[in-house]
PDB file of C-alpha atoms in Angstrom:
ATOM      1  CA  UNK A  19      38.807 115.389 -50.932  1.00  0.00           C
ATOM      2  CA  UNK A  20      38.988 116.711 -54.464  1.00  0.00           C
ATOM      3  CA  UNK A  21      38.514 114.144 -57.153  1.00  0.00           C
ATOM      4  CA  UNK A  22      40.061 114.112 -60.597  1.00  0.00           C
ATOM      5  CA  UNK A  23      39.624 117.515 -62.166  1.00  0.00           C
ATOM      6  CA  UNK A  24      39.360 117.986 -65.905  1.00  0.00           C
ATOM      7  CA  UNK A  25      39.069 121.082 -68.035  1.00  0.00           C
ATOM      8  CA  UNK A  26      37.433 122.251 -70.149  1.00  0.00           C
ATOM      9  CA  UNK A  27      34.132 120.453 -69.558  1.00  0.00           C
ATOM     10  CA  UNK A  28      32.972 121.313 -73.053  1.00  0.00           C
ATOM     11  CA  UNK A  29      34.856 122.455 -76.117  1.00  0.00           C
ATOM     12  CA  UNK A  30      33.557 123.220 -79.562  1.00  0.00           C
ATOM     13  CA  UNK A  31      36.164 123.924 -82.173  1.00  0.00           C
ATOM     14  CA  UNK A  32      36.645 123.915 -85.900  1.00  0.00           C
ATOM     15  CA  UNK A  33      38.514 121.336 -87.876  1.00  0.00           C
ATOM     16  CA  UNK A  34      42.224 122.074 -87.991  1.00  0.00           C
ATOM     17  CA  UNK A  35      42.371 123.859 -84.660  1.00  0.00           C
ATOM     18  CA  UNK A  36      44.536 122.730 -81.777  1.00  0.00           C
ATOM     19  CA  UNK A  37      42.756 121.310 -78.745  1.00  0.00           C
ATOM     20  CA  UNK A  38      44.328 120.953 -75.303  1.00  0.00           C
ATOM     21  CA  UNK A  39      42.596 118.992 -72.565  1.00  0.00           C
ATOM     22  CA  UNK A  40      43.831 119.187 -68.992  1.00  0.00           C
ATOM     23  CA  UNK A  41      43.723 116.870 -66.015  1.00  0.00           C
ATOM     24  CA  UNK A  42      44.645 117.072 -62.358  1.00  0.00           C
ATOM     25  CA  UNK A  43      44.736 113.594 -60.787  1.00  0.00           C
ATOM     26  CA  UNK A  44      43.984 112.759 -57.187  1.00  0.00           C
ATOM     27  CA  UNK A  45      46.972 113.586 -55.029  1.00  0.00           C
ATOM     28  CA  UNK A  46      49.079 110.533 -54.288  1.00  0.00           C
ATOM     29  CA  UNK A  47      47.806 108.475 -57.201  1.00  0.00           C
ATOM     30  CA  UNK A  48      50.690 107.039 -59.182  1.00  0.00           C
ATOM     31  CA  UNK A  49      48.743 106.130 -62.317  1.00  0.00           C
ATOM     32  CA  UNK A  50      47.009 108.433 -64.753  1.00  0.00           C
ATOM     33  CA  UNK A  51      44.943 107.292 -67.714  1.00  0.00           C
ATOM     34  CA  UNK A  52      43.427 109.071 -70.680  1.00  0.00           C
ATOM     35  CA  UNK A  53      40.347 107.412 -72.185  1.00  0.00           C
ATOM     36  CA  UNK A  54      38.122 108.405 -75.090  1.00  0.00           C
ATOM     37  CA  UNK A  55      34.443 107.435 -75.170  1.00  0.00           C
ATOM     38  CA  UNK A  56      32.197 107.324 -78.220  1.00  0.00           C
ATOM     39  CA  UNK A  57      28.902 105.598 -78.890  1.00  0.00           C
ATOM     40  CA  UNK A  58      30.474 103.439 -81.561  1.00  0.00           C
ATOM     41  CA  UNK A  59      33.623 102.305 -79.757  1.00  0.00           C
ATOM     42  CA  UNK A  60      32.887 102.730 -76.054  1.00  0.00           C
ATOM     43  CA  UNK A  61      35.734 103.590 -73.690  1.00  0.00           C
ATOM     44  CA  UNK A  62      39.138 103.287 -75.326  1.00  0.00           C
ATOM     45  CA  UNK A  63      42.422 103.664 -73.497  1.00  0.00           C
ATOM     46  CA  UNK A  64      44.619 106.203 -75.233  1.00  0.00           C
ATOM     47  CA  UNK A  65      47.653 106.355 -72.945  1.00  0.00           C
ATOM     48  CA  UNK A  66      48.620 105.864 -69.344  1.00  0.00           C
ATOM     49  CA  UNK A  67      51.368 107.184 -67.101  1.00  0.00           C
ATOM     50  CA  UNK A  68      53.076 105.737 -64.056  1.00  0.00           C
ATOM     51  CA  UNK A  69      54.857 108.239 -61.854  1.00  0.00           C
ATOM     52  CA  UNK A  70      54.653 110.812 -64.662  1.00  0.00           C
ATOM     53  CA  UNK A  71      56.283 108.489 -67.204  1.00  0.00           C
ATOM     54  CA  UNK A  72      54.272 107.374 -70.258  1.00  0.00           C
ATOM     55  CA  UNK A  73      54.091 103.589 -70.146  1.00  0.00           C
ATOM     56  CA  UNK A  74      51.789 102.599 -72.980  1.00  0.00           C
ATOM     57  CA  UNK A  75      50.637 104.942 -75.724  1.00  0.00           C
ATOM     58  CA  UNK A  76      49.592 102.238 -78.170  1.00  0.00           C
ATOM     59  CA  UNK A  77      46.014 103.483 -78.007  1.00  0.00           C
ATOM     60  CA  UNK A  78      46.844 106.948 -79.280  1.00  0.00           C
ATOM     61  CA  UNK A  79      45.127 107.097 -82.666  1.00  0.00           C
ATOM     62  CA  UNK A  80      47.845 108.834 -84.632  1.00  0.00           C
ATOM     63  CA  UNK A  81      50.524 111.480 -84.526  1.00  0.00           C
ATOM     64  CA  UNK A  82      47.956 114.214 -84.173  1.00  0.00           C
ATOM     65  CA  UNK A  83      47.514 113.135 -80.563  1.00  0.00           C
ATOM     66  CA  UNK A  84      50.099 113.759 -77.870  1.00  0.00           C
ATOM     67  CA  UNK A  85      50.034 113.595 -74.084  1.00  0.00           C
ATOM     68  CA  UNK A  86      52.344 114.885 -71.411  1.00  0.00           C
ATOM     69  CA  UNK A  87      52.623 114.706 -67.660  1.00  0.00           C
ATOM     70  CA  UNK A  88      55.193 117.274 -66.564  1.00  0.00           C
ATOM     71  CA  UNK A  89      54.555 116.630 -62.866  1.00  0.00           C
ATOM     72  CA  UNK A  90      52.506 114.475 -60.544  1.00  0.00           C
ATOM     73  CA  UNK A  91      49.590 116.875 -60.452  1.00  0.00           C
ATOM     74  CA  UNK A  92      49.053 117.766 -64.082  1.00  0.00           C
ATOM     75  CA  UNK A  93      48.613 116.133 -67.458  1.00  0.00           C
ATOM     76  CA  UNK A  94      47.568 117.343 -70.899  1.00  0.00           C
ATOM     77  CA  UNK A  95      46.172 115.660 -73.968  1.00  0.00           C
ATOM     78  CA  UNK A  96      46.685 117.631 -77.140  1.00  0.00           C
ATOM     79  CA  UNK A  97      45.137 117.153 -80.557  1.00  0.00           C
ATOM     80  CA  UNK A  98      46.704 119.066 -83.409  1.00  0.00           C
ATOM     81  CA  UNK A  99      45.163 119.446 -85.917  1.00  0.00           C
ATOM     82  CA  UNK A 100      41.729 118.362 -84.773  1.00  0.00           C
ATOM     83  CA  UNK A 101      39.288 116.541 -87.068  1.00  0.00           C
ATOM     84  CA  UNK A 102      35.526 115.916 -86.815  1.00  0.00           C
ATOM     85  CA  UNK A 103      36.150 112.227 -86.057  1.00  0.00           C
ATOM     86  CA  UNK A 104      37.923 113.288 -82.865  1.00  0.00           C
ATOM     87  CA  UNK A 105      34.559 114.366 -81.437  1.00  0.00           C
ATOM     88  CA  UNK A 106      34.080 112.358 -78.249  1.00  0.00           C
ATOM     89  CA  UNK A 107      34.143 112.565 -74.472  1.00  0.00           C
ATOM     90  CA  UNK A 108      37.684 112.407 -73.163  1.00  0.00           C
ATOM     91  CA  UNK A 109      38.069 111.078 -69.644  1.00  0.00           C
ATOM     92  CA  UNK A 110      41.061 111.312 -67.397  1.00  0.00           C
ATOM     93  CA  UNK A 111      41.296 108.794 -64.567  1.00  0.00           C
ATOM     94  CA  UNK A 112      43.773 108.184 -61.795  1.00  0.00           C
ATOM     95  CA  UNK A 113      44.523 105.173 -59.664  1.00  0.00           C
ATOM     96  CA  UNK A 114      46.605 104.454 -56.605  1.00  0.00           C
ATOM     97  CA  UNK A 115      47.714 101.081 -57.927  1.00  0.00           C
ATOM     98  CA  UNK A 116      47.029  98.560 -60.670  1.00  0.00           C
ATOM     99  CA  UNK A 117      46.879  95.428 -58.547  1.00  0.00           C
ATOM    100  CA  UNK A 118      44.151  94.592 -56.071  1.00  0.00           C
ATOM    101  CA  UNK A 119      41.048  96.642 -56.602  1.00  0.00           C
ATOM    102  CA  UNK A 120      43.058  99.249 -58.467  1.00  0.00           C
ATOM    103  CA  UNK A 121      39.953 101.407 -58.587  1.00  0.00           C
ATOM    104  CA  UNK A 122      39.924 104.006 -61.325  1.00  0.00           C
ATOM    105  CA  UNK A 123      38.656 107.428 -60.306  1.00  0.00           C
ATOM    106  CA  UNK A 124      37.397 109.342 -63.320  1.00  0.00           C
ATOM    107  CA  UNK A 125      37.067 113.015 -63.890  1.00  0.00           C
ATOM    108  CA  UNK A 126      33.798 114.399 -65.217  1.00  0.00           C
ATOM    109  CA  UNK A 127      35.152 114.318 -68.754  1.00  0.00           C
ATOM    110  CA  UNK A 128      35.791 116.841 -71.495  1.00  0.00           C
ATOM    111  CA  UNK A 129      33.169 116.765 -74.226  1.00  0.00           C
ATOM    112  CA  UNK A 130      34.834 117.718 -77.499  1.00  0.00           C
ATOM    113  CA  UNK A 131      32.973 118.656 -80.662  1.00  0.00           C
ATOM    114  CA  UNK A 132      34.996 119.321 -83.781  1.00  0.00           C
ATOM    115  CA  UNK A 133      32.997 120.957 -86.556  1.00  0.00           C
TER     116      UNK A 133
ATOM    117  CA  UNK B   8      36.896  89.389 -81.473  1.00  0.00           C
ATOM    118  CA  UNK B   9      36.783  92.225 -78.985  1.00  0.00           C
ATOM    119  CA  UNK B  10      38.561  91.593 -75.719  1.00  0.00           C
ATOM    120  CA  UNK B  11      35.502  92.367 -73.606  1.00  0.00           C
ATOM    121  CA  UNK B  12      31.991  92.010 -75.010  1.00  0.00           C
ATOM    122  CA  UNK B  13      28.647  93.016 -73.595  1.00  0.00           C
ATOM    123  CA  UNK B  14      25.092  93.065 -74.894  1.00  0.00           C
ATOM    124  CA  UNK B  15      24.426  96.816 -75.279  1.00  0.00           C
ATOM    125  CA  UNK B  16      20.715  96.419 -74.502  1.00  0.00           C
ATOM    126  CA  UNK B  17      18.799  98.429 -73.525  1.00  0.00           C
ATOM    127  CA  UNK B  18      17.252  96.200 -70.903  1.00  0.00           C
ATOM    128  CA  UNK B  19      13.897  97.744 -70.123  1.00  0.00           C
ATOM    129  CA  UNK B  20      12.425  96.377 -66.870  1.00  0.00           C
ATOM    130  CA  UNK B  21       9.739  97.408 -64.375  1.00  0.00           C
ATOM    131  CA  UNK B  22      10.535  98.420 -60.830  1.00  0.00           C
ATOM    132  CA  UNK B  23      10.991  95.402 -58.611  1.00  0.00           C
ATOM    133  CA  UNK B  24      12.179  93.128 -61.389  1.00  0.00           C
ATOM    134  CA  UNK B  25      15.318  91.042 -61.324  1.00  0.00           C
ATOM    135  CA  UNK B  26      17.696  91.584 -64.214  1.00  0.00           C
ATOM    136  CA  UNK B  27      20.993  89.989 -65.143  1.00  0.00           C
ATOM    137  CA  UNK B  28      23.781  91.024 -67.482  1.00  0.00           C
ATOM    138  CA  UNK B  29      26.613  88.945 -68.828  1.00  0.00           C
ATOM    139  CA  UNK B  30      30.009  89.969 -70.084  1.00  0.00           C
ATOM    140  CA  UNK B  31      32.431  87.721 -71.949  1.00  0.00           C
ATOM    141  CA  UNK B  32      36.179  88.155 -72.150  1.00  0.00           C
ATOM    142  CA  UNK B  33      38.588  86.659 -74.642  1.00  0.00           C
ATOM    143  CA  UNK B  34      41.878  86.562 -72.732  1.00  0.00           C
ATOM    144  CA  UNK B  35      42.055  83.439 -70.612  1.00  0.00           C
ATOM    145  CA  UNK B  36      44.909  85.045 -68.647  1.00  0.00           C
ATOM    146  CA  UNK B  37      42.573  87.743 -67.334  1.00  0.00           C
ATOM    147  CA  UNK B  38      42.907  88.039 -63.602  1.00  0.00           C
ATOM    148  CA  UNK B  39      40.698  90.785 -62.215  1.00  0.00           C
ATOM    149  CA  UNK B  40      37.139  91.685 -62.980  1.00  0.00           C
ATOM    150  CA  UNK B  41      34.913  94.589 -62.072  1.00  0.00           C
ATOM    151  CA  UNK B  42      31.595  96.223 -62.772  1.00  0.00           C
ATOM    152  CA  UNK B  43      31.460  99.985 -63.169  1.00  0.00           C
ATOM    153  CA  UNK B  44      28.315 102.064 -63.390  1.00  0.00           C
ATOM    154  CA  UNK B  45      27.944 105.104 -65.629  1.00  0.00           C
ATOM    155  CA  UNK B  46      24.964 107.416 -65.332  1.00  0.00           C
ATOM    156  CA  UNK B  47      23.869 109.385 -68.373  1.00  0.00           C
ATOM    157  CA  UNK B  48      26.443 112.063 -69.266  1.00  0.00           C
ATOM    158  CA  UNK B  49      28.480 111.269 -66.157  1.00  0.00           C
ATOM    159  CA  UNK B  50      31.752 109.531 -65.494  1.00  0.00           C
ATOM    160  CA  UNK B  51      32.075 105.789 -64.748  1.00  0.00           C
ATOM    161  CA  UNK B  52      32.308 104.772 -61.098  1.00  0.00           C
ATOM    162  CA  UNK B  53      33.255 101.470 -59.527  1.00  0.00           C
ATOM    163  CA  UNK B  54      30.198  99.434 -58.577  1.00  0.00           C
ATOM    164  CA  UNK B  55      31.857  96.271 -57.353  1.00  0.00           C
ATOM    165  CA  UNK B  56      34.736  93.895 -57.844  1.00  0.00           C
ATOM    166  CA  UNK B  57      34.039  90.342 -58.974  1.00  0.00           C
ATOM    167  CA  UNK B  58      35.657  87.596 -56.960  1.00  0.00           C
ATOM    168  CA  UNK B  59      36.148  83.979 -57.975  1.00  0.00           C
ATOM    169  CA  UNK B  60      33.765  82.791 -55.289  1.00  0.00           C
ATOM    170  CA  UNK B  61      31.132  85.339 -56.280  1.00  0.00           C
ATOM    171  CA  UNK B  62      30.151  88.273 -54.138  1.00  0.00           C
ATOM    172  CA  UNK B  63      27.106  90.161 -53.086  1.00  0.00           C
ATOM    173  CA  UNK B  64      26.511  93.780 -52.146  1.00  0.00           C
ATOM    174  CA  UNK B  65      22.947  94.405 -51.128  1.00  0.00           C
ATOM    175  CA  UNK B  66      20.741  93.880 -54.168  1.00  0.00           C
ATOM    176  CA  UNK B  67      23.728  93.303 -56.435  1.00  0.00           C
ATOM    177  CA  UNK B  68      25.416  89.955 -57.010  1.00  0.00           C
ATOM    178  CA  UNK B  69      28.466  89.444 -59.203  1.00  0.00           C
ATOM    179  CA  UNK B  70      29.763  86.091 -60.377  1.00  0.00           C
ATOM    180  CA  UNK B  71      32.727  84.838 -62.354  1.00  0.00           C
ATOM    181  CA  UNK B  72      32.834  81.758 -64.561  1.00  0.00           C
ATOM    182  CA  UNK B  73      36.442  81.212 -65.594  1.00  0.00           C
ATOM    183  CA  UNK B  74      35.742  78.043 -67.573  1.00  0.00           C
ATOM    184  CA  UNK B  75      33.334  79.864 -69.881  1.00  0.00           C
ATOM    185  CA  UNK B  76      35.128  83.200 -69.554  1.00  0.00           C
ATOM    186  CA  UNK B  77      32.247  85.360 -68.497  1.00  0.00           C
ATOM    187  CA  UNK B  78      31.175  87.462 -65.567  1.00  0.00           C
ATOM    188  CA  UNK B  79      27.656  88.355 -64.597  1.00  0.00           C
ATOM    189  CA  UNK B  80      25.825  91.010 -62.636  1.00  0.00           C
ATOM    190  CA  UNK B  81      22.448  90.315 -61.071  1.00  0.00           C
ATOM    191  CA  UNK B  82      20.282  93.128 -59.773  1.00  0.00           C
ATOM    192  CA  UNK B  83      17.324  92.182 -57.591  1.00  0.00           C
ATOM    193  CA  UNK B  84      14.338  94.380 -56.775  1.00  0.00           C
ATOM    194  CA  UNK B  85      15.288  96.976 -59.398  1.00  0.00           C
ATOM    195  CA  UNK B  86      14.871 100.625 -58.476  1.00  0.00           C
ATOM    196  CA  UNK B  87      14.331 103.578 -60.787  1.00  0.00           C
ATOM    197  CA  UNK B  88      17.733 104.827 -59.620  1.00  0.00           C
ATOM    198  CA  UNK B  89      19.398 101.707 -61.029  1.00  0.00           C
ATOM    199  CA  UNK B  90      18.860 103.089 -64.539  1.00  0.00           C
ATOM    200  CA  UNK B  91      22.363 103.502 -65.942  1.00  0.00           C
ATOM    201  CA  UNK B  92      24.943 101.855 -68.158  1.00  0.00           C
ATOM    202  CA  UNK B  93      26.853  98.994 -66.567  1.00  0.00           C
ATOM    203  CA  UNK B  94      30.414  98.563 -67.774  1.00  0.00           C
ATOM    204  CA  UNK B  95      32.306  95.322 -67.503  1.00  0.00           C
ATOM    205  CA  UNK B  96      36.028  95.761 -66.817  1.00  0.00           C
ATOM    206  CA  UNK B  97      38.745  93.154 -67.151  1.00  0.00           C
ATOM    207  CA  UNK B  98      42.391  93.315 -66.157  1.00  0.00           C
ATOM    208  CA  UNK B  99      44.812  90.815 -67.608  1.00  0.00           C
ATOM    209  CA  UNK B 100      48.035  89.553 -66.138  1.00  0.00           C
ATOM    210  CA  UNK B 101      51.159  91.394 -67.118  1.00  0.00           C
ATOM    211  CA  UNK B 102      50.119  94.961 -67.698  1.00  0.00           C
ATOM    212  CA  UNK B 103      47.040  94.903 -65.438  1.00  0.00           C
ATOM    213  CA  UNK B 104      45.600  97.654 -67.576  1.00  0.00           C
ATOM    214  CA  UNK B 105      41.807  97.783 -67.266  1.00  0.00           C
ATOM    215  CA  UNK B 106      39.883  97.115 -70.469  1.00  0.00           C
ATOM    216  CA  UNK B 107      36.283  98.258 -70.605  1.00  0.00           C
ATOM    217  CA  UNK B 108      33.360  96.680 -72.388  1.00  0.00           C
ATOM    218  CA  UNK B 109      31.023  99.005 -74.245  1.00  0.00           C
ATOM    219  CA  UNK B 110      28.435  98.707 -71.523  1.00  0.00           C
ATOM    220  CA  UNK B 111      24.883  97.451 -71.074  1.00  0.00           C
ATOM    221  CA  UNK B 112      22.126 100.005 -70.753  1.00  0.00           C
ATOM    222  CA  UNK B 113      19.474  99.412 -68.092  1.00  0.00           C
ATOM    223  CA  UNK B 114      16.209 101.341 -67.949  1.00  0.00           C
ATOM    224  CA  UNK B 115      13.977 100.735 -64.955  1.00  0.00           C
ATOM    225  CA  UNK B 116      10.455 102.115 -65.422  1.00  0.00           C
ATOM    226  CA  UNK B 117       7.618 102.628 -62.941  1.00  0.00           C
TER     227      UNK B 117
END
């Protein structure tokens, strides 16, 4: 079975440019999460969706960040304009449920470098 | 105070050693606890859940102490392949959203 698929795996861009990260969750998973990981702050939850609906976006740093989930098999995280402090690994994860084990299945991550 | 705290390490141990990590959580209403493992430049993966009565999976033992609000992970007979970062994850009642600690780095050397 295919796991969570993220693209691009690596992106290097210049400050001010728009960045779009993409995620395809595991089929049948109702929950989708976007996390950001840095050395300083660890894994931070940015936003999560339930059945394509954004439930909690309190972790989104500021208005430069936006996320959408137009259907059950696709989500995007957009940064516009990007800044050097946005450099991090962005993980998408999906989960069948939140109760019980509620295991999170992560994609391989998108490593973003903003110059 | 951060919701989930871990000693970042690194813990540097020889093969065969026993090593233990602790993780403290601040929300007394936390209900579910897990350990995830993250290899260098890879994604996190579930290692094991932590049950109130404690649980064991081969060389790995996880325990929960609700009174002191910490969970632990014990690794016996360490292998080189155990080298990784171990992430503590807590889910609190209500939203059940998983919150990750920053992780504890383990290096097992020959």
